[in-house]
Amino acid sequence: MKRRDGHRFPRRSPDEGAGGSGVANWAVVGIFLILGFAAVAAARDFLMPVTMAILLFFVFTPLRRFNERRGIPDVVTAAIVTLGILIAVTVFAYTASGPINRAAENIPTISAQLEQKFQRVRESMREFQQAAKKIDDVQATEDEDAAAQPTIRVEEDGDSTFETVLKLTPQLLGQVLFTLILMFFMIASGDLLYLKIVQSFDSMREKRSAYLALREIEDSLGSYLGAITIINACLGLAVGLAMWAWGMPGAVLFGLGAFVLNFIPYLGAIAGVTIAAIVALVMLPGLFWPAMVAGTYLALTALEGQLITPYFVSRRLQMNTVVVFLAVALWAWLWSVLGMVIAVPVLVVLRVLADHVPGWEKFGNFLAGEDPPAIEDDDEEEAREIVESGAVAEDQPAARSATAGLVRDRPEQG
């Protein structure tokens, strides 16, 4: 086989060529994934607020559309949503600040009480401690000569918790402010973002499919986050009452903590149970009552995770539990705590896209908790017609019906 310039390609069998091409393609994909994850991790300070603003935009767009149909301008809705979130965060922080300050003031007392609690455990392990001491003595004898030599030792004092909080607070406030401002502009712009996305497709059928995908992302995120927020609020109330009944201090803080931590699948419940057990060890006598407190917290989170959430969250939004756990771990590695919070909403968006993007059927099946998703076969003026026709619809099925006639009435374009 010759190229046009007269040079020859090396001969290879069809199987060899296909195999080599496949290996090369997978190598390119692997390199792309590595560089992509590195870029996402490096740009976390910028991408975290942007991602959160986009998710919040999809969540509150139905409210904006609802108000728009009643004559309320988009800017007013954006201001109401932004101020509402800001007030809610402020109230939450103010409510939690009192118990947190009291807990911080009692850290020395808590440490002393924990020391007493674990004294019995250390006494039972005294033989191991003596063996470890002998090993240390031998090691110290061997290192006497090295210790006699002059050495330069650089001691670095680590920042205290208070200093760390002072350093991180301006960055955190800046990210929150950036998120709220970006969300405000996105909501205030109305259907502009939808219009630009739909415009990027060629045929009328593709434009309509893209618009319906956006509407389904709205419905799915709103349904998921709305249900999860209500469930977590009820769980926080139940945990707070249970901690109050057991005589635990800071029952309000426990309730608020359960509400926030339960947005993190699996790991949030584990963290809540661990914190409750540690505080109970300090405040309650013996080991039986702390175990009962931790067991109560665990029972409430198990009831929520195994019965309540699967019942109230739509079946089509339920995810493969292994995928959810891996996603939470991955986003925790990339973006720390906030990454764990947005892991499941991002999976919800990907699940919706898998229902609409040709070739993503297997990926959607991998994300699905049960049945595989069903894939449908499903300038400027066409995009505007679809967006404006769908804007009057209450939900995604109504948008599908409202835009169906646009495809039937127009011939398919290349």
mmCIF file of C-alpha atoms in Angstrom:
data_model
loop_
_atom_site.group_PDB
_atom_site.id
_atom_site.type_symbol
_atom_site.label_atom_id
_atom_site.label_comp_id
_atom_site.label_asym_id
_atom_site.label_seq_id
_atom_site.Cartn_x
_atom_site.Cartn_y
_atom_site.Cartn_z
ATOM 1 C CA MET A 1 0.000 0.000 0.000
ATOM 2 C CA LYS A 2 1.438 3.364 -1.081
ATOM 3 C CA ARG A 3 0.825 6.862 0.039
ATOM 4 C CA ARG A 4 0.540 9.669 -2.496
ATOM 5 C CA ASP A 5 4.094 10.817 -1.792
ATOM 6 C CA GLY A 6 5.471 7.387 -2.738
ATOM 7 C CA HIS A 7 6.327 6.129 0.777
ATOM 8 C CA ARG A 8 5.034 2.776 1.896
ATOM 9 C CA PHE A 9 3.153 1.937 5.067
ATOM 10 C CA PRO A 10 4.394 -1.239 6.793
ATOM 11 C CA ARG A 11 2.226 -4.200 5.984
ATOM 12 C CA ARG A 12 0.120 -5.617 8.804
ATOM 13 C CA SER A 13 -2.807 -7.929 9.027
ATOM 14 C CA PRO A 14 -6.349 -6.531 9.565
ATOM 15 C CA ASP A 15 -6.449 -7.936 13.087
ATOM 16 C CA GLU A 16 -3.117 -6.385 13.956
ATOM 17 C CA GLY A 17 -4.161 -3.019 12.609
ATOM 18 C CA ALA A 18 -7.421 -3.043 14.516
ATOM 19 C CA GLY A 19 -5.703 -4.071 17.719
ATOM 20 C CA GLY A 20 -3.017 -1.408 17.410
ATOM 21 C CA SER A 21 -5.602 1.259 16.711
ATOM 22 C CA GLY A 22 -7.641 0.181 19.718
ATOM 23 C CA VAL A 23 -4.611 0.309 22.018
ATOM 24 C CA ALA A 24 -3.694 3.747 20.704
ATOM 25 C CA ASN A 25 -7.236 5.003 21.228
ATOM 26 C CA TRP A 26 -7.350 3.708 24.798
ATOM 27 C CA ALA A 27 -3.948 5.282 25.473
ATOM 28 C CA VAL A 28 -5.231 8.643 24.253
ATOM 29 C CA VAL A 29 -8.365 8.276 26.402
ATOM 30 C CA GLY A 30 -6.243 7.390 29.424
ATOM 31 C CA ILE A 31 -3.951 10.386 28.948
ATOM 32 C CA PHE A 32 -6.965 12.645 28.474
ATOM 33 C CA LEU A 33 -8.576 11.376 31.700
ATOM 34 C CA ILE A 34 -5.379 11.868 33.698
ATOM 35 C CA LEU A 35 -4.929 15.411 32.408
ATOM 36 C CA GLY A 36 -8.629 16.125 32.869
ATOM 37 C CA PHE A 37 -8.634 15.051 36.524
ATOM 38 C CA ALA A 38 -5.456 17.030 37.136
ATOM 39 C CA ALA A 39 -7.025 20.135 35.588
ATOM 40 C CA VAL A 40 -10.230 19.737 37.610
ATOM 41 C CA ALA A 41 -8.236 19.355 40.828
ATOM 42 C CA ALA A 42 -5.962 22.316 40.025
ATOM 43 C CA ALA A 43 -8.866 24.619 39.138
ATOM 44 C CA ARG A 44 -11.008 23.670 42.123
ATOM 45 C CA ASP A 45 -11.195 27.216 43.508
ATOM 46 C CA PHE A 46 -12.816 28.353 40.256
ATOM 47 C CA LEU A 47 -14.758 25.252 39.195
ATOM 48 C CA MET A 48 -16.383 24.573 42.571
ATOM 49 C CA PRO A 49 -18.464 27.783 42.699
ATOM 50 C CA VAL A 50 -19.195 27.572 38.959
ATOM 51 C CA THR A 51 -20.509 24.014 39.281
ATOM 52 C CA MET A 52 -22.591 24.901 42.322
ATOM 53 C CA ALA A 53 -24.041 27.956 40.556
ATOM 54 C CA ILE A 54 -25.012 25.880 37.502
ATOM 55 C CA LEU A 55 -26.722 23.254 39.658
ATOM 56 C CA LEU A 56 -28.612 25.939 41.578
ATOM 57 C CA PHE A 57 -29.586 27.580 38.272
ATOM 58 C CA PHE A 58 -31.231 24.372 37.093
ATOM 59 C CA VAL A 59 -32.945 23.913 40.459
ATOM 60 C CA PHE A 60 -34.475 27.418 40.552
ATOM 61 C CA THR A 61 -35.244 27.831 36.846
ATOM 62 C CA PRO A 62 -38.732 26.269 37.248
ATOM 63 C CA LEU A 63 -39.463 28.881 39.934
ATOM 64 C CA ARG A 64 -38.273 31.647 37.583
ATOM 65 C CA ARG A 65 -40.470 30.316 34.796
ATOM 66 C CA PHE A 66 -43.415 30.046 37.205
ATOM 67 C CA ASN A 67 -42.986 33.684 38.250
ATOM 68 C CA GLU A 68 -42.467 34.805 34.653
ATOM 69 C CA ARG A 69 -45.842 33.398 33.642
ATOM 70 C CA ARG A 70 -47.360 35.563 36.384
ATOM 71 C CA GLY A 71 -45.651 38.742 35.260
ATOM 72 C CA ILE A 72 -42.757 38.786 37.751
ATOM 73 C CA PRO A 73 -39.505 39.870 36.035
ATOM 74 C CA ASP A 74 -36.595 37.440 35.985
ATOM 75 C CA VAL A 75 -34.355 39.942 37.788
ATOM 76 C CA VAL A 76 -36.779 40.080 40.713
ATOM 77 C CA THR A 77 -36.887 36.290 40.945
ATOM 78 C CA ALA A 78 -33.083 36.132 40.828
ATOM 79 C CA ALA A 79 -32.850 38.695 43.633
ATOM 80 C CA ILE A 80 -35.398 36.819 45.754
ATOM 81 C CA VAL A 81 -33.594 33.498 45.310
ATOM 82 C CA THR A 82 -30.167 34.982 46.002
ATOM 83 C CA LEU A 83 -31.290 36.853 49.114
ATOM 84 C CA GLY A 84 -33.214 33.796 50.306
ATOM 85 C CA ILE A 85 -30.140 31.597 50.092
ATOM 86 C CA LEU A 86 -27.999 34.253 51.766
ATOM 87 C CA ILE A 87 -30.484 34.647 54.633
ATOM 88 C CA ALA A 88 -30.802 30.874 55.066
ATOM 89 C CA VAL A 89 -27.016 30.449 55.241
ATOM 90 C CA THR A 90 -26.746 33.337 57.718
ATOM 91 C CA VAL A 91 -29.477 31.951 59.977
ATOM 92 C CA PHE A 92 -27.925 28.485 59.833
ATOM 93 C CA ALA A 93 -24.466 29.834 60.714
ATOM 94 C CA TYR A 94 -25.848 31.984 63.543
ATOM 95 C CA THR A 95 -27.807 29.074 65.008
ATOM 96 C CA ALA A 96 -24.776 26.802 64.920
ATOM 97 C CA SER A 97 -22.289 29.399 66.152
ATOM 98 C CA GLY A 98 -23.409 29.272 69.793
ATOM 99 C CA PRO A 99 -23.035 25.504 70.312
ATOM 100 C CA ILE A 100 -19.803 25.479 68.321
ATOM 101 C CA ASN A 101 -18.290 28.233 70.475
ATOM 102 C CA ARG A 102 -19.281 26.441 73.661
ATOM 103 C CA ALA A 103 -17.802 23.204 72.372
ATOM 104 C CA ALA A 104 -14.562 24.989 71.451
ATOM 105 C CA GLU A 105 -14.327 26.480 74.943
ATOM 106 C CA ASN A 106 -14.769 23.051 76.515
ATOM 107 C CA ILE A 107 -12.113 21.297 74.412
ATOM 108 C CA PRO A 108 -9.638 20.974 77.354
ATOM 109 C CA THR A 109 -12.346 19.468 79.561
ATOM 110 C CA ILE A 110 -13.459 17.144 76.784
ATOM 111 C CA SER A 111 -9.883 15.987 76.227
ATOM 112 C CA ALA A 112 -9.404 15.258 79.922
ATOM 113 C CA GLN A 113 -12.630 13.281 80.119
ATOM 114 C CA LEU A 114 -11.742 11.272 77.031
ATOM 115 C CA GLU A 115 -8.377 10.546 78.614
ATOM 116 C CA GLN A 116 -10.115 9.115 81.657
ATOM 117 C CA LYS A 117 -12.527 7.108 79.538
ATOM 118 C CA PHE A 118 -9.736 5.370 77.653
ATOM 119 C CA GLN A 119 -7.550 4.838 80.719
ATOM 120 C CA ARG A 120 -9.005 1.353 81.214
ATOM 121 C CA VAL A 121 -8.223 0.458 77.635
ATOM 122 C CA ARG A 122 -4.623 1.556 78.045
ATOM 123 C CA GLU A 123 -4.289 -0.438 81.272
ATOM 124 C CA SER A 124 -5.440 -3.597 79.496
ATOM 125 C CA MET A 125 -2.783 -2.967 76.865
ATOM 126 C CA ARG A 126 0.018 -2.250 79.347
ATOM 127 C CA GLU A 127 2.021 -5.296 78.262
ATOM 128 C CA PHE A 128 2.113 -4.045 74.701
ATOM 129 C CA GLN A 129 3.203 -0.635 75.946
ATOM 130 C CA GLN A 130 6.067 -2.160 77.921
ATOM 131 C CA ALA A 131 7.225 -4.085 74.867
ATOM 132 C CA ALA A 132 7.091 -0.926 72.801
ATOM 133 C CA LYS A 133 9.113 0.905 75.478
ATOM 134 C CA LYS A 134 11.853 -1.717 75.333
ATOM 135 C CA ILE A 135 12.034 -1.351 71.579
ATOM 136 C CA ASP A 136 12.308 2.416 71.997
ATOM 137 C CA ASP A 137 15.127 2.017 74.528
ATOM 138 C CA VAL A 138 17.091 -0.204 72.152
ATOM 139 C CA GLN A 139 16.576 2.264 69.331
ATOM 140 C CA ALA A 140 17.687 5.154 71.551
ATOM 141 C CA THR A 141 20.908 3.298 72.469
ATOM 142 C CA GLU A 142 21.731 2.678 68.816
ATOM 143 C CA ASP A 143 21.189 6.333 67.973
ATOM 144 C CA GLU A 144 23.374 7.799 70.740
ATOM 145 C CA ASP A 145 26.357 8.324 68.440
ATOM 146 C CA ALA A 146 24.247 9.936 65.787
ATOM 147 C CA ALA A 147 22.652 12.175 68.379
ATOM 148 C CA ALA A 148 26.075 13.328 69.558
ATOM 149 C CA GLN A 149 26.913 14.708 66.136
ATOM 150 C CA PRO A 150 25.976 18.329 65.457
ATOM 151 C CA THR A 151 22.756 18.593 63.564
ATOM 152 C CA ILE A 152 20.698 21.424 62.246
ATOM 153 C CA ARG A 153 17.073 21.055 63.234
ATOM 154 C CA VAL A 154 14.387 23.214 61.745
ATOM 155 C CA GLU A 155 11.267 23.377 63.832
ATOM 156 C CA GLU A 156 8.093 24.542 62.241
ATOM 157 C CA ASP A 157 5.164 25.447 64.359
ATOM 158 C CA GLY A 158 1.927 24.267 62.756
ATOM 159 C CA ASP A 159 -0.963 26.617 62.549
ATOM 160 C CA SER A 160 -3.594 26.267 65.214
ATOM 161 C CA THR A 161 -7.170 25.443 64.349
ATOM 162 C CA PHE A 162 -8.208 29.041 64.910
ATOM 163 C CA GLU A 163 -5.477 30.330 62.588
ATOM 164 C CA THR A 164 -6.461 27.800 59.928
ATOM 165 C CA VAL A 165 -10.083 28.923 60.138
ATOM 166 C CA LEU A 166 -9.026 32.562 59.817
ATOM 167 C CA LYS A 167 -7.029 31.746 56.685
ATOM 168 C CA LEU A 168 -9.802 29.719 55.043
ATOM 169 C CA THR A 169 -12.711 32.011 55.924
ATOM 170 C CA PRO A 170 -11.964 34.752 53.328
ATOM 171 C CA GLN A 171 -11.525 32.123 50.607
ATOM 172 C CA LEU A 172 -14.764 30.390 51.585
ATOM 173 C CA LEU A 173 -16.696 33.651 51.711
ATOM 174 C CA GLY A 174 -15.291 34.630 48.331
ATOM 175 C CA GLN A 175 -16.423 31.360 46.768
ATOM 176 C CA VAL A 176 -19.894 31.681 48.276
ATOM 177 C CA LEU A 177 -20.169 35.265 47.010
ATOM 178 C CA PHE A 178 -18.975 34.219 43.556
ATOM 179 C CA THR A 179 -21.522 31.383 43.468
ATOM 180 C CA LEU A 180 -24.407 33.655 44.426
ATOM 181 C CA ILE A 181 -23.441 36.383 41.948
ATOM 182 C CA LEU A 182 -23.048 33.922 39.073
ATOM 183 C CA MET A 183 -26.345 32.240 39.948
ATOM 184 C CA PHE A 184 -28.046 35.652 40.075
ATOM 185 C CA PHE A 185 -26.889 36.575 36.572
ATOM 186 C CA MET A 186 -27.806 33.167 35.174
ATOM 187 C CA ILE A 187 -31.341 33.309 36.580
ATOM 188 C CA ALA A 188 -31.770 36.966 35.637
ATOM 189 C CA SER A 189 -30.815 36.194 32.030
ATOM 190 C CA GLY A 190 -33.955 34.084 31.638
ATOM 191 C CA ASP A 191 -33.889 31.582 28.786
ATOM 192 C CA LEU A 192 -30.717 33.019 27.241
ATOM 193 C CA LEU A 193 -28.535 30.065 28.256
ATOM 194 C CA TYR A 194 -31.099 27.586 26.933
ATOM 195 C CA LEU A 195 -31.372 29.542 23.703
ATOM 196 C CA LYS A 196 -27.618 29.499 23.121
ATOM 197 C CA ILE A 197 -27.362 25.762 23.821
ATOM 198 C CA VAL A 198 -30.274 24.896 21.521
ATOM 199 C CA GLN A 199 -28.847 27.134 18.803
ATOM 200 C CA SER A 200 -25.675 25.040 18.661
ATOM 201 C CA PHE A 201 -27.568 22.097 17.070
ATOM 202 C CA ASP A 202 -28.431 21.840 13.386
ATOM 203 C CA SER A 203 -31.790 20.194 12.711
ATOM 204 C CA MET A 204 -35.088 21.013 14.351
ATOM 205 C CA ARG A 205 -35.289 17.530 15.842
ATOM 206 C CA GLU A 206 -31.851 17.885 17.442
ATOM 207 C CA LYS A 207 -32.744 21.318 18.790
ATOM 208 C CA ARG A 208 -35.899 19.941 20.366
ATOM 209 C CA SER A 209 -34.047 16.960 21.869
ATOM 210 C CA ALA A 210 -31.461 19.280 23.412
ATOM 211 C CA TYR A 211 -34.164 21.501 24.890
ATOM 212 C CA LEU A 212 -36.055 18.527 26.323
ATOM 213 C CA ALA A 213 -32.826 17.265 27.878
ATOM 214 C CA LEU A 214 -32.373 20.625 29.618
ATOM 215 C CA ARG A 215 -35.949 20.516 30.874
ATOM 216 C CA GLU A 216 -35.463 16.985 32.182
ATOM 217 C CA ILE A 217 -32.306 18.069 34.013
ATOM 218 C CA GLU A 218 -34.438 20.759 35.672
ATOM 219 C CA ASP A 219 -37.095 18.279 36.728
ATOM 220 C CA SER A 220 -34.637 15.611 37.876
ATOM 221 C CA LEU A 221 -32.444 17.952 39.917
ATOM 222 C CA GLY A 222 -35.439 19.736 41.398
ATOM 223 C CA SER A 223 -37.153 16.477 42.323
ATOM 224 C CA TYR A 224 -34.009 14.938 43.776
ATOM 225 C CA LEU A 225 -32.714 17.919 45.734
ATOM 226 C CA GLY A 226 -36.198 18.921 46.876
ATOM 227 C CA ALA A 227 -36.966 15.444 48.203
ATOM 228 C CA ILE A 228 -33.518 15.040 49.765
ATOM 229 C CA THR A 229 -33.704 18.457 51.466
ATOM 230 C CA ILE A 230 -37.085 17.690 53.037
ATOM 231 C CA ILE A 231 -35.948 14.217 54.120
ATOM 232 C CA ASN A 232 -32.722 15.592 55.600
ATOM 233 C CA ALA A 233 -34.658 18.277 57.480
ATOM 234 C CA CYS A 234 -36.892 15.608 59.005
ATOM 235 C CA LEU A 235 -33.848 13.496 59.842
ATOM 236 C CA GLY A 236 -32.166 16.482 61.499
ATOM 237 C CA LEU A 237 -35.289 17.113 63.582
ATOM 238 C CA ALA A 238 -35.448 13.443 64.604
ATOM 239 C CA VAL A 239 -31.763 13.323 65.505
ATOM 240 C CA GLY A 240 -32.000 16.567 67.483
ATOM 241 C CA LEU A 241 -34.983 15.287 69.475
ATOM 242 C CA ALA A 242 -33.269 11.954 70.080
ATOM 243 C CA MET A 243 -30.093 13.624 71.352
ATOM 244 C CA TRP A 244 -32.190 15.852 73.605
ATOM 245 C CA ALA A 245 -34.015 12.810 74.957
ATOM 246 C CA TRP A 246 -30.701 11.110 75.766
ATOM 247 C CA GLY A 247 -29.529 14.207 77.620
ATOM 248 C CA MET A 248 -26.828 15.101 75.120
ATOM 249 C CA PRO A 249 -25.581 18.709 75.065
ATOM 250 C CA GLY A 250 -26.028 20.738 71.902
ATOM 251 C CA ALA A 251 -29.052 18.881 70.588
ATOM 252 C CA VAL A 252 -29.694 21.709 68.110
ATOM 253 C CA LEU A 253 -26.155 21.388 66.757
ATOM 254 C CA PHE A 254 -26.615 17.634 66.355
ATOM 255 C CA GLY A 255 -29.798 18.233 64.393
ATOM 256 C CA LEU A 256 -28.163 20.819 62.135
ATOM 257 C CA GLY A 257 -25.160 18.558 61.678
ATOM 258 C CA ALA A 258 -27.351 15.611 60.699
ATOM 259 C CA PHE A 259 -29.170 17.803 58.165
ATOM 260 C CA VAL A 260 -25.915 18.911 56.501
ATOM 261 C CA LEU A 261 -23.990 15.645 56.746
ATOM 262 C CA ASN A 262 -26.796 13.622 55.199
ATOM 263 C CA PHE A 263 -26.261 15.426 51.891
ATOM 264 C CA ILE A 264 -23.075 13.330 51.702
ATOM 265 C CA PRO A 265 -24.097 9.729 50.915
ATOM 266 C CA TYR A 266 -22.774 7.039 53.272
ATOM 267 C CA LEU A 267 -19.806 9.019 54.629
ATOM 268 C CA GLY A 268 -22.036 11.694 56.156
ATOM 269 C CA ALA A 269 -23.940 9.150 58.241
ATOM 270 C CA ILE A 270 -20.689 7.521 59.367
ATOM 271 C CA ALA A 271 -19.289 10.893 60.426
ATOM 272 C CA GLY A 272 -22.471 11.744 62.333
ATOM 273 C CA VAL A 273 -22.508 8.457 64.229
ATOM 274 C CA THR A 274 -18.817 8.833 65.081
ATOM 275 C CA ILE A 275 -19.241 12.372 66.404
ATOM 276 C CA ALA A 276 -22.280 11.369 68.465
ATOM 277 C CA ALA A 277 -20.385 8.424 69.951
ATOM 278 C CA ILE A 278 -17.364 10.556 70.907
ATOM 279 C CA VAL A 279 -19.478 13.255 72.575
ATOM 280 C CA ALA A 280 -21.530 10.613 74.384
ATOM 281 C CA LEU A 281 -18.349 9.018 75.708
ATOM 282 C CA VAL A 282 -17.454 12.350 77.267
ATOM 283 C CA MET A 283 -20.859 13.316 78.655
ATOM 284 C CA LEU A 284 -22.478 10.009 79.646
ATOM 285 C CA PRO A 285 -21.257 7.484 82.230
ATOM 286 C CA GLY A 286 -19.895 4.093 81.277
ATOM 287 C CA LEU A 287 -19.954 2.595 77.808
ATOM 288 C CA PHE A 288 -23.533 1.337 77.576
ATOM 289 C CA TRP A 289 -25.215 4.737 77.282
ATOM 290 C CA PRO A 290 -22.761 6.090 74.687
ATOM 291 C CA ALA A 291 -23.384 2.916 72.682
ATOM 292 C CA MET A 292 -27.137 3.531 72.898
ATOM 293 C CA VAL A 293 -26.700 7.109 71.656
ATOM 294 C CA ALA A 294 -24.586 5.994 68.704
ATOM 295 C CA GLY A 295 -27.020 3.167 67.988
ATOM 296 C CA THR A 296 -29.962 5.586 67.966
ATOM 297 C CA TYR A 297 -28.221 7.861 65.478
ATOM 298 C CA LEU A 298 -27.292 4.850 63.344
ATOM 299 C CA ALA A 299 -30.850 3.488 63.440
ATOM 300 C CA LEU A 300 -32.323 6.811 62.314
ATOM 301 C CA THR A 301 -29.890 7.184 59.405
ATOM 302 C CA ALA A 302 -30.411 3.546 58.407
ATOM 303 C CA LEU A 303 -34.192 4.022 58.436
ATOM 304 C CA GLU A 304 -33.821 7.104 56.257
ATOM 305 C CA GLY A 305 -31.363 5.528 53.831
ATOM 306 C CA GLN A 306 -32.993 2.135 53.422
ATOM 307 C CA LEU A 307 -36.712 2.938 53.562
ATOM 308 C CA ILE A 308 -37.643 6.616 53.437
ATOM 309 C CA THR A 309 -35.336 7.905 50.688
ATOM 310 C CA PRO A 310 -35.935 4.987 48.269
ATOM 311 C CA TYR A 311 -39.694 5.427 48.765
ATOM 312 C CA PHE A 312 -39.872 9.177 48.169
ATOM 313 C CA VAL A 313 -37.097 9.594 45.584
ATOM 314 C CA SER A 314 -38.225 8.712 42.069
ATOM 315 C CA ARG A 315 -37.074 5.298 40.909
ATOM 316 C CA ARG A 316 -35.605 6.762 37.733
ATOM 317 C CA LEU A 317 -33.293 8.917 39.879
ATOM 318 C CA GLN A 318 -31.940 6.051 41.938
ATOM 319 C CA MET A 319 -28.318 5.236 41.203
ATOM 320 C CA ASN A 320 -26.023 2.278 41.337
ATOM 321 C CA THR A 321 -24.809 2.285 44.948
ATOM 322 C CA VAL A 322 -21.272 1.296 43.955
ATOM 323 C CA VAL A 323 -21.122 4.149 41.447
ATOM 324 C CA VAL A 324 -22.444 6.597 44.048
ATOM 325 C CA PHE A 325 -19.828 5.561 46.606
ATOM 326 C CA LEU A 326 -17.005 5.783 44.052
ATOM 327 C CA ALA A 327 -18.273 9.159 42.841
ATOM 328 C CA VAL A 328 -18.359 10.515 46.398
ATOM 329 C CA ALA A 329 -14.824 9.260 47.026
ATOM 330 C CA LEU A 330 -13.572 10.671 43.716
ATOM 331 C CA TRP A 331 -15.091 14.116 44.216
ATOM 332 C CA ALA A 332 -13.874 14.151 47.827
ATOM 333 C CA TRP A 333 -10.364 13.573 46.508
ATOM 334 C CA LEU A 334 -10.786 16.310 43.904
ATOM 335 C CA TRP A 335 -12.781 18.966 45.776
ATOM 336 C CA SER A 336 -12.905 17.884 49.421
ATOM 337 C CA VAL A 337 -16.218 18.313 51.303
ATOM 338 C CA LEU A 338 -18.061 20.287 48.634
ATOM 339 C CA GLY A 339 -17.126 17.637 46.109
ATOM 340 C CA MET A 340 -18.890 15.023 48.224
ATOM 341 C CA VAL A 341 -22.006 17.206 48.343
ATOM 342 C CA ILE A 342 -22.266 17.716 44.568
ATOM 343 C CA ALA A 343 -21.291 14.144 43.634
ATOM 344 C CA VAL A 344 -24.846 12.776 43.429
ATOM 345 C CA PRO A 345 -26.372 15.847 41.689
ATOM 346 C CA VAL A 346 -23.665 15.552 39.035
ATOM 347 C CA LEU A 347 -24.545 11.871 38.624
ATOM 348 C CA VAL A 348 -28.201 12.844 38.211
ATOM 349 C CA VAL A 349 -27.235 15.223 35.381
ATOM 350 C CA LEU A 350 -25.109 12.547 33.717
ATOM 351 C CA ARG A 351 -27.947 10.051 34.038
ATOM 352 C CA VAL A 352 -30.324 12.432 32.245
ATOM 353 C CA LEU A 353 -27.784 13.128 29.510
ATOM 354 C CA ALA A 354 -27.327 9.385 29.008
ATOM 355 C CA ASP A 355 -31.038 9.177 28.210
ATOM 356 C CA HIS A 356 -30.671 11.719 25.390
ATOM 357 C CA VAL A 357 -27.171 11.377 23.927
ATOM 358 C CA PRO A 358 -26.867 8.620 21.298
ATOM 359 C CA GLY A 359 -24.155 6.133 22.166
ATOM 360 C CA TRP A 360 -24.402 6.705 25.924
ATOM 361 C CA GLU A 361 -26.856 3.839 26.506
ATOM 362 C CA LYS A 362 -24.298 1.568 28.190
ATOM 363 C CA PHE A 363 -23.015 4.412 30.338
ATOM 364 C CA GLY A 364 -26.571 5.184 31.460
ATOM 365 C CA ASN A 365 -27.140 1.511 32.181
ATOM 366 C CA PHE A 366 -24.004 1.512 34.320
ATOM 367 C CA LEU A 367 -25.259 4.495 36.332
ATOM 368 C CA ALA A 368 -28.782 3.122 36.751
ATOM 369 C CA GLY A 369 -29.741 1.462 40.002
ATOM 370 C CA GLU A 370 -32.117 -1.022 38.353
ATOM 371 C CA ASP A 371 -33.480 -0.989 34.806
ATOM 372 C CA PRO A 372 -31.402 0.551 31.988
ATOM 373 C CA PRO A 373 -32.600 3.970 30.796
ATOM 374 C CA ALA A 374 -34.725 4.213 27.653
ATOM 375 C CA ILE A 375 -33.156 6.117 24.777
ATOM 376 C CA GLU A 376 -35.518 7.900 22.405
ATOM 377 C CA ASP A 377 -35.027 8.295 18.679
ATOM 378 C CA ASP A 378 -35.994 11.176 19.029
ATOM 379 C CA ASP A 379 -30.397 29.553 13.168
ATOM 380 C CA GLU A 380 -31.813 31.485 15.709
ATOM 381 C CA GLU A 381 -35.530 31.443 14.860
ATOM 382 C CA GLU A 382 -35.949 27.663 15.319
ATOM 383 C CA ALA A 383 -34.161 27.676 18.661
ATOM 384 C CA ARG A 384 -36.259 30.599 19.855
ATOM 385 C CA GLU A 385 -39.483 28.847 18.778
ATOM 386 C CA ILE A 386 -38.620 25.734 20.800
ATOM 387 C CA VAL A 387 -37.536 27.652 23.905
ATOM 388 C CA GLU A 388 -40.506 30.023 23.842
ATOM 389 C CA SER A 389 -42.991 27.209 23.149
ATOM 390 C CA GLY A 390 -41.629 25.167 26.035
ATOM 391 C CA ALA A 391 -41.457 28.099 28.459
ATOM 392 C CA VAL A 392 -45.216 27.926 29.061
ATOM 393 C CA ALA A 393 -45.034 24.252 30.099
ATOM 394 C CA GLU A 394 -45.111 23.307 33.766
ATOM 395 C CA ASP A 395 -42.753 20.295 33.506
ATOM 396 C CA GLN A 396 -40.751 18.201 31.062
ATOM 397 C CA PRO A 397 -43.680 16.038 29.782
ATOM 398 C CA ALA A 398 -45.700 19.192 29.115
ATOM 399 C CA ALA A 399 -42.695 20.711 27.305
ATOM 400 C CA ARG A 400 -42.475 17.577 25.170
ATOM 401 C CA SER A 401 -46.116 17.968 24.166
ATOM 402 C CA ALA A 402 -45.813 21.717 23.547
ATOM 403 C CA THR A 403 -42.849 21.329 21.198
ATOM 404 C CA ALA A 404 -43.962 18.187 19.354
ATOM 405 C CA GLY A 405 -45.861 20.132 16.686
ATOM 406 C CA LEU A 406 -42.760 22.136 15.734
ATOM 407 C CA VAL A 407 -41.017 18.995 14.500
ATOM 408 C CA ARG A 408 -44.042 17.673 12.634
ATOM 409 C CA ASP A 409 -44.706 20.963 10.866
ATOM 410 C CA ARG A 410 -41.166 21.438 9.537
ATOM 411 C CA PRO A 411 -39.184 19.216 7.179
ATOM 412 C CA GLU A 412 -35.959 17.744 8.557
ATOM 413 C CA GLN A 413 -32.855 19.735 7.662
ATOM 414 C CA GLY A 414 -29.406 18.351 6.983
#
